[in-house]
Short mmCIF file of C-alpha atoms in Angstrom, two decimals:
data_model
loop_
_atom_site.label_atom_id
_atom_site.label_comp_id
_atom_site.label_asym_id
_atom_site.label_seq_id
_atom_site.Cartn_x
_atom_site.Cartn_y
_atom_site.Cartn_z
CA MET A 1 17.13 -19.54 3.94
CA ARG A 2 15.61 -19.72 0.49
CA ILE A 3 13.73 -16.44 0.22
CA LEU A 4 11.09 -15.38 -2.29
CA ALA A 5 11.21 -11.57 -2.37
CA ALA A 6 7.91 -9.96 -3.37
CA MET A 7 9.01 -6.96 -5.44
CA SER A 8 6.29 -4.39 -6.08
CA GLY A 9 8.50 -2.05 -8.08
CA GLY A 10 8.87 0.39 -5.18
CA VAL A 11 11.89 1.39 -3.14
CA ASP A 12 10.93 -0.54 0.02
CA SER A 13 10.65 -3.98 -1.57
CA ALA A 14 13.83 -3.40 -3.62
CA VAL A 15 15.89 -2.53 -0.53
CA ALA A 16 14.31 -5.42 1.38
CA ALA A 17 15.41 -7.86 -1.35
CA ALA A 18 18.92 -6.36 -1.37
CA ARG A 19 19.20 -6.72 2.40
CA ALA A 20 18.05 -10.34 2.20
CA VAL A 21 20.86 -11.08 -0.26
CA GLU A 22 23.35 -9.20 1.90
CA ALA A 23 22.28 -11.30 4.89
CA GLY A 24 23.38 -14.41 3.01
CA HIS A 25 20.04 -15.80 1.92
CA ASP A 26 19.32 -17.46 -1.43
CA VAL A 27 16.89 -14.92 -2.93
CA VAL A 28 14.58 -14.99 -5.93
CA GLY A 29 12.52 -11.93 -6.87
CA VAL A 30 8.91 -12.09 -8.02
CA HIS A 31 6.48 -9.40 -9.14
CA LEU A 32 2.77 -10.09 -8.89
CA ALA A 33 0.72 -9.13 -11.95
CA LEU A 34 -2.60 -8.29 -10.34
CA SER A 35 -4.37 -6.75 -13.32
CA ARG A 36 -4.89 -7.83 -16.92
CA ALA A 37 -5.13 -4.20 -18.02
CA GLY A 38 -1.52 -4.37 -19.11
CA GLY A 39 -1.39 -0.90 -20.67
CA THR A 40 -2.18 0.85 -17.42
CA LEU A 41 0.54 3.11 -16.04
CA ARG A 42 0.52 4.81 -12.68
CA THR A 43 -0.07 8.55 -12.45
CA GLY A 44 2.39 10.05 -9.97
CA SER A 45 1.86 8.19 -6.72
CA ARG A 46 -1.58 6.84 -7.60
CA GLY A 47 -1.99 3.12 -8.21
CA CYS A 48 0.53 0.30 -8.18
CA CYS A 49 1.20 -3.13 -9.70
CA THR A 50 1.39 -1.67 -13.23
CA VAL A 51 3.64 -2.38 -16.21
CA GLU A 52 5.89 0.45 -15.07
CA ASP A 53 6.17 -1.15 -11.62
CA ALA A 54 7.02 -4.55 -13.11
CA MET A 55 9.80 -2.96 -15.16
CA ASP A 56 11.14 -1.13 -12.09
CA ALA A 57 11.12 -4.39 -10.12
CA ARG A 58 13.00 -6.21 -12.90
CA ARG A 59 15.68 -3.50 -13.10
CA ALA A 60 16.12 -3.66 -9.32
CA ALA A 61 16.44 -7.46 -9.38
CA ASP A 62 19.02 -7.27 -12.18
CA LEU A 63 21.08 -4.76 -10.24
CA ILE A 64 20.87 -6.80 -7.03
CA GLY A 65 21.83 -9.88 -9.03
CA ILE A 66 18.92 -12.22 -8.33
CA PRO A 67 16.62 -14.24 -10.62
CA PHE A 68 13.33 -12.48 -11.34
CA TYR A 69 9.89 -13.68 -12.41
CA VAL A 70 6.43 -12.20 -12.96
CA TRP A 71 3.56 -14.31 -11.67
CA ASP A 72 0.01 -13.77 -12.86
CA PHE A 73 -2.24 -13.56 -9.82
CA SER A 74 -4.88 -11.45 -11.56
CA GLU A 75 -7.69 -14.01 -11.22
CA ARG A 76 -7.08 -14.51 -7.52
CA PHE A 77 -6.82 -10.75 -7.03
CA ARG A 78 -10.08 -10.19 -8.92
CA ASP A 79 -11.95 -12.86 -6.95
CA ASP A 80 -10.50 -12.28 -3.47
CA VAL A 81 -9.92 -8.52 -3.44
CA ILE A 82 -11.86 -6.66 -6.14
CA GLU A 83 -15.05 -8.73 -5.97
CA ASP A 84 -14.88 -8.72 -2.18
CA PHE A 85 -14.56 -4.92 -2.28
CA VAL A 86 -17.66 -4.60 -4.47
CA SER A 87 -19.74 -7.07 -2.46
CA GLU A 88 -18.82 -5.36 0.82
CA TYR A 89 -19.99 -1.99 -0.51
CA ARG A 90 -23.18 -3.62 -1.79
CA ALA A 91 -23.77 -4.84 1.76
CA GLY A 92 -23.30 -1.34 3.17
CA ARG A 93 -19.87 -1.99 4.64
CA THR A 94 -16.58 -0.13 4.15
CA PRO A 95 -13.82 -2.66 3.34
CA ASN A 96 -10.05 -2.27 3.39
CA PRO A 97 -8.72 -3.83 0.16
CA CYS A 98 -5.09 -3.66 1.35
CA MET A 99 -5.98 -5.91 4.29
CA ARG A 100 -7.68 -8.38 1.95
CA CYS A 101 -4.71 -8.30 -0.43
CA ASN A 102 -2.28 -9.09 2.39
CA GLU A 103 -4.59 -11.77 3.75
CA LYS A 104 -5.59 -13.46 0.50
CA ILE A 105 -2.80 -12.72 -1.98
CA LYS A 106 0.61 -11.76 -0.55
CA PHE A 107 0.52 -14.00 2.51
CA ALA A 108 -1.85 -16.74 1.35
CA ALA A 109 -1.70 -17.41 -2.40
CA LEU A 110 1.91 -16.23 -2.77
CA LEU A 111 3.12 -17.90 0.39
CA GLU A 112 1.38 -21.16 -0.50
CA ARG A 113 3.11 -21.25 -3.88
CA ALA A 114 6.43 -20.27 -2.35
CA ILE A 115 6.31 -23.15 0.13
CA GLU A 116 5.26 -25.57 -2.63
CA LEU A 117 8.38 -24.53 -4.56
CA GLY A 118 10.65 -25.11 -1.57
CA PHE A 119 11.11 -21.56 -0.29
CA ASP A 120 11.40 -20.99 3.44
CA ALA A 121 9.88 -17.52 3.59
CA VAL A 122 8.41 -14.59 1.67
CA CYS A 123 10.26 -11.31 2.05
CA THR A 124 8.43 -7.97 1.68
CA GLY A 125 9.20 -4.31 2.20
CA HIS A 126 6.60 -3.86 4.95
CA TYR A 127 7.59 -1.89 8.02
CA ALA A 128 7.00 -4.29 10.90
CA THR A 129 9.13 -6.55 13.09
CA LEU A 130 9.04 -10.16 14.23
CA ALA A 131 10.21 -11.29 17.66
CA GLU A 132 10.83 -14.86 18.82
CA THR A 133 9.85 -15.25 22.48
CA GLY A 134 9.26 -18.04 24.94
CA GLU A 135 5.61 -17.94 23.93
CA GLY A 136 6.30 -18.16 20.21
CA LEU A 137 6.72 -15.78 17.29
CA GLU A 138 5.22 -12.31 17.71
CA LEU A 139 4.40 -9.50 15.27
CA HIS A 140 5.40 -6.03 16.52
CA ARG A 141 5.28 -2.45 15.32
CA ALA A 142 8.18 -1.08 13.27
CA SER A 143 10.87 1.14 14.77
CA ASP A 144 9.66 4.05 12.63
CA ALA A 145 6.21 4.86 14.02
CA ALA A 146 5.45 7.10 11.04
CA LYS A 147 5.91 4.19 8.60
CA ASP A 148 4.63 1.36 10.80
CA GLN A 149 2.51 -1.08 8.77
CA SER A 150 1.67 -3.61 11.46
CA TYR A 151 -2.01 -2.61 11.14
CA VAL A 152 -2.32 -3.92 7.57
CA LEU A 153 -0.40 -7.06 8.60
CA GLY A 154 -2.72 -7.77 11.51
CA VAL A 155 -4.55 -10.38 9.41
CA LEU A 156 -1.52 -12.68 9.36
CA THR A 157 -1.73 -15.92 11.33
CA ALA A 158 0.96 -17.61 13.37
CA GLU A 159 1.63 -20.09 10.54
CA GLN A 160 2.05 -17.26 8.02
CA LEU A 161 4.30 -15.25 10.32
CA ALA A 162 6.58 -18.28 10.61
CA HIS A 163 7.31 -17.93 6.88
CA THR A 164 7.70 -14.16 6.58
CA TYR A 165 10.74 -11.89 6.57
CA PHE A 166 10.62 -8.10 7.10
CA PRO A 167 14.14 -6.66 6.64
CA LEU A 168 12.99 -3.03 7.01
CA GLY A 169 11.18 -3.29 10.34
CA SER A 170 14.04 -2.04 12.52
CA THR A 171 15.04 0.82 10.18
CA PRO A 172 14.69 4.16 12.02
CA SER A 173 13.23 6.08 9.07
CA LYS A 174 12.15 5.89 5.43
CA ALA A 175 14.82 8.48 4.58
CA ILE A 176 17.47 5.90 5.47
CA VAL A 177 15.87 3.39 3.09
CA ARG A 178 15.85 5.91 0.24
CA ALA A 179 19.47 6.88 0.92
CA GLU A 180 20.46 3.21 0.93
CA ALA A 181 18.65 2.63 -2.35
CA GLU A 182 20.49 5.56 -3.91
CA ALA A 183 23.82 4.28 -2.62
CA ARG A 184 23.05 0.88 -4.15
CA GLY A 185 22.28 2.52 -7.49
CA LEU A 186 18.60 1.53 -7.48
CA THR A 187 16.62 3.74 -9.86
CA VAL A 188 13.57 3.58 -7.58
CA ALA A 189 15.38 5.44 -4.80
CA HIS A 190 13.13 8.50 -5.12
CA LYS A 191 10.03 6.90 -6.62
CA PRO A 192 6.87 8.20 -4.88
CA ASP A 193 5.06 5.86 -2.52
CA SER A 194 1.81 4.57 -3.98
CA HIS A 195 -1.45 5.53 -2.33
CA ASP A 196 -5.19 5.18 -2.90
CA ILE A 197 -6.77 1.91 -4.02
CA CYS A 198 -4.47 0.26 -6.56
CA PHE A 199 -7.26 -0.91 -8.86
CA ILE A 200 -8.85 2.59 -8.87
CA PRO A 201 -5.75 4.64 -9.80
CA ASP A 202 -7.71 7.80 -10.64
CA GLY A 203 -9.01 7.90 -7.06
CA ASP A 204 -12.68 8.14 -8.13
CA THR A 205 -14.04 5.35 -5.93
CA ARG A 206 -17.59 6.65 -6.17
CA GLY A 207 -17.58 6.64 -9.99
CA TRP A 208 -15.90 3.23 -10.14
CA LEU A 209 -18.50 1.72 -7.80
CA ALA A 210 -21.34 3.29 -9.78
CA GLU A 211 -20.14 1.36 -12.84
CA LYS A 212 -19.87 -1.90 -10.90
CA VAL A 213 -22.94 -1.65 -8.69
CA GLY A 214 -25.18 0.69 -10.67
CA THR A 215 -27.31 3.54 -9.37
CA ALA A 216 -30.60 3.37 -7.50
CA ARG A 217 -32.32 6.38 -6.00
CA GLY A 218 -33.14 6.20 -2.32
CA ASP A 219 -33.86 8.27 0.77
CA VAL A 220 -31.52 10.10 3.06
CA VAL A 221 -33.09 10.15 6.53
CA ASP A 222 -32.27 11.61 9.92
CA ARG A 223 -31.96 9.51 13.07
CA ALA A 224 -35.69 9.79 13.70
CA GLY A 225 -36.45 8.42 10.22
CA ALA A 226 -37.60 11.69 8.61
CA VAL A 227 -36.61 12.04 4.94
CA VAL A 228 -34.17 14.96 4.51
CA GLY A 229 -32.83 14.25 1.02
CA ARG A 230 -32.37 11.79 -1.84
CA HIS A 231 -29.36 9.91 -3.19
CA GLU A 232 -28.37 8.03 -6.36
CA GLY A 233 -27.00 4.92 -4.65
CA ALA A 234 -26.27 4.02 -1.03
CA HIS A 235 -22.99 2.34 -2.03
CA ALA A 236 -21.50 5.79 -2.72
CA PHE A 237 -21.61 6.78 0.96
CA THR A 238 -19.41 5.88 3.90
CA VAL A 239 -19.79 6.51 7.61
CA GLY A 240 -18.35 9.90 8.56
CA GLN A 241 -18.88 11.42 5.10
CA ARG A 242 -19.96 15.06 5.04
CA ARG A 243 -19.62 16.22 1.44
CA GLY A 244 -21.93 15.28 -1.41
CA LEU A 245 -25.05 14.63 0.69
CA SER A 246 -27.31 17.06 -1.25
CA LEU A 247 -29.76 17.44 1.63
CA GLY A 248 -32.99 19.33 0.98
CA VAL A 249 -33.90 19.82 4.64
CA PRO A 250 -31.42 21.64 6.91
CA ALA A 251 -30.70 20.43 10.42
CA PRO A 252 -32.76 22.17 13.16
CA ASP A 253 -29.58 23.63 14.66
CA GLY A 254 -28.17 24.61 11.27
CA LYS A 255 -25.03 22.50 11.76
CA PRO A 256 -23.59 20.14 9.12
CA ARG A 257 -24.79 16.55 9.08
CA PHE A 258 -22.69 13.45 8.52
CA VAL A 259 -23.37 9.92 7.31
CA LEU A 260 -24.02 7.75 10.37
CA GLU A 261 -25.21 4.54 8.75
CA VAL A 262 -25.77 2.92 5.36
CA ARG A 263 -28.70 0.49 5.06
CA PRO A 264 -28.38 -1.43 1.78
CA VAL A 265 -31.53 -3.53 2.21
CA THR A 266 -33.73 -0.42 2.13
CA ASN A 267 -31.22 1.64 0.08
CA THR A 268 -31.27 4.26 2.84
CA VAL A 269 -28.56 6.57 4.14
CA VAL A 270 -28.86 7.82 7.73
CA VAL A 271 -27.38 11.21 8.62
CA GLY A 272 -27.01 13.14 11.84
CA PRO A 273 -24.81 15.44 13.91
CA LYS A 274 -21.06 14.96 14.18
CA GLU A 275 -21.39 13.98 17.86
CA ALA A 276 -23.41 10.90 16.82
CA LEU A 277 -20.33 9.52 15.04
CA ALA A 278 -18.88 8.72 18.47
CA THR A 279 -18.82 4.93 18.82
CA ALA A 280 -18.95 3.35 22.27
CA GLU A 281 -18.63 -0.31 21.22
CA ILE A 282 -17.56 -2.40 18.24
CA SER A 283 -17.69 -6.14 17.68
CA GLY A 284 -17.24 -8.87 15.11
CA GLU A 285 -17.08 -12.63 14.64
CA ARG A 286 -14.47 -12.81 11.86
CA HIS A 287 -11.21 -12.63 13.81
CA SER A 288 -7.69 -14.07 13.80
CA TRP A 289 -4.64 -14.02 16.06
CA ALA A 290 -1.16 -12.84 15.04
CA GLY A 291 0.72 -15.46 17.01
CA ARG A 292 -0.59 -17.25 20.09
CA PRO A 293 -4.39 -17.49 20.33
CA GLN A 294 -6.22 -15.28 22.81
CA ALA A 295 -8.08 -17.13 25.54
CA PRO A 296 -11.81 -16.42 25.94
CA GLY A 297 -12.72 -13.77 28.50
CA ASP A 298 -11.85 -10.14 29.14
CA PHE A 299 -8.48 -8.53 28.46
CA GLU A 300 -6.98 -5.05 28.25
CA CYS A 301 -5.51 -3.83 24.97
CA HIS A 302 -5.11 -0.90 22.60
CA VAL A 303 -7.24 -0.85 19.44
CA GLN A 304 -6.49 0.76 16.09
CA ILE A 305 -9.37 1.08 13.61
CA ARG A 306 -7.53 2.63 10.64
CA ALA A 307 -4.04 2.34 9.18
CA HIS A 308 -3.00 5.78 10.43
CA ALA A 309 -5.28 6.16 13.44
CA ASP A 310 -3.98 6.50 16.97
CA PRO A 311 -4.41 3.36 19.10
CA VAL A 312 -7.06 3.72 21.81
CA PRO A 313 -6.97 1.98 25.23
CA ALA A 314 -9.84 -0.47 25.45
CA ARG A 315 -11.31 -3.51 27.15
CA ALA A 316 -11.98 -6.48 24.90
CA THR A 317 -14.14 -9.53 25.51
CA LEU A 318 -13.96 -12.79 23.58
CA ALA A 319 -17.08 -14.87 24.18
CA GLY A 320 -19.04 -17.29 22.02
CA GLY A 321 -16.80 -16.63 19.04
CA ARG A 322 -17.57 -12.88 19.10
CA LEU A 323 -14.96 -10.27 19.92
CA THR A 324 -16.33 -7.09 21.51
CA VAL A 325 -14.30 -3.96 22.24
CA VAL A 326 -15.27 -1.05 24.49
CA PRO A 327 -12.80 1.87 24.20
CA GLU A 328 -11.91 4.16 27.12
CA THR A 329 -12.88 7.09 24.90
CA PRO A 330 -15.30 6.63 21.99
CA PHE A 331 -14.00 5.91 18.50
CA ASP A 332 -14.86 8.45 15.81
CA GLY A 333 -16.89 7.40 12.78
CA VAL A 334 -16.50 3.63 12.69
CA ALA A 335 -18.10 1.77 9.77
CA PRO A 336 -19.00 -1.92 9.54
CA GLY A 337 -16.44 -3.61 7.31
CA GLN A 338 -13.47 -1.79 8.82
CA THR A 339 -10.74 -3.81 10.49
CA ALA A 340 -9.89 -3.36 14.16
CA VAL A 341 -6.37 -4.44 15.13
CA LEU A 342 -5.63 -5.16 18.78
CA TYR A 343 -2.26 -4.45 20.41
CA ASP A 344 -0.49 -5.23 23.66
CA GLY A 345 2.12 -2.49 23.68
CA THR A 346 3.90 -2.89 20.35
CA ARG A 347 2.75 -6.50 19.92
CA VAL A 348 -0.12 -7.26 17.56
CA ILE A 349 -2.59 -9.51 19.35
CA GLY A 350 -4.90 -10.02 16.39
CA GLN A 351 -7.69 -8.44 14.38
CA PHE A 352 -11.36 -8.64 13.55
CA THR A 353 -13.71 -7.27 10.92
CA ILE A 354 -16.25 -4.94 12.53
CA ASP A 355 -19.83 -6.01 11.82
CA ARG A 356 -21.65 -4.18 14.61
CA THR A 357 -21.24 -0.72 16.16
CA VAL A 358 -23.00 1.00 19.07
CA SER A 359 -23.26 4.80 19.07
CA ALA A 360 -22.18 6.67 22.18
CA VAL A 361 -25.04 9.14 21.62
CA PRO A 362 -28.65 7.88 22.04
CA VAL A 363 -31.04 8.57 19.15
CA ASP A 364 -33.18 10.88 21.26
CA ALA A 365 -30.20 12.83 22.63
#
């Protein structure tokens, strides 16, 4: 196949590109420039997609012996990921920018251009596997459960999966990938994995949002509506948060209180006991299927609500375009805007963006 290898500058994408060449494919490397702040360098393992990363990707491509290009996707990234991130917080939701980046940039904009240029597939260093079955192509978890990235790939559609290539999915551990990189002479063999939000490399999401959204004082209330404190901007709070609440009225039982809800229309933050974070039901209308479409009705599945959360057995219902999930045991601290990925064993069924949650604890409990 003609393969376009997305090279982030990290060890995973470099080894993935090398394996694609070794498998006999015609490979071209590409690094996506997602920011116009060209002087930005990563700090340790914070951030990605920087000048340093582009240089690391180029050195890896040279060593592997493949052509290499840098494509400017900064406008698309700004519009589809950064602006989406800001608008979601303005609306009181907690978005996952990595999901949006995979959905809108790496497997939409990049894949579209790749196909236009005659490539058969985009290769990445994600840890996930593809399986061809009698019912079509399926997306499955990686062999290494600790590195599995099928959750952040849950937004991919059947058409996109048909043009993807994940050479690392069956690798038993990340240590093997690093050892292979070292054996190949790749200088990124021991480069730290990036973490945090790539466009907020200092990790100060609250400060970054304050600059973008501004500050506006509002009330912090308990579940009964009584004012227990004040805040400088509802966008700075997420469901499940405990620190930084600055409450002036202690809870009757003296126990800590947590953010239960963010109401952007009234600029109000609702707090309550930890038990009230238990979520008995989640639902959403924005959904997609990773392979064959799911028929309307009820079905059993496992649901994962965060990249590193344990999957929970659940019963899902698809009706009237809305997907509703009731877990066997309540989820903990679910926020609107999060992504729920549904599994059948190791197979990814699909995903949806949560827009409604139901607490397992009544308000008057």
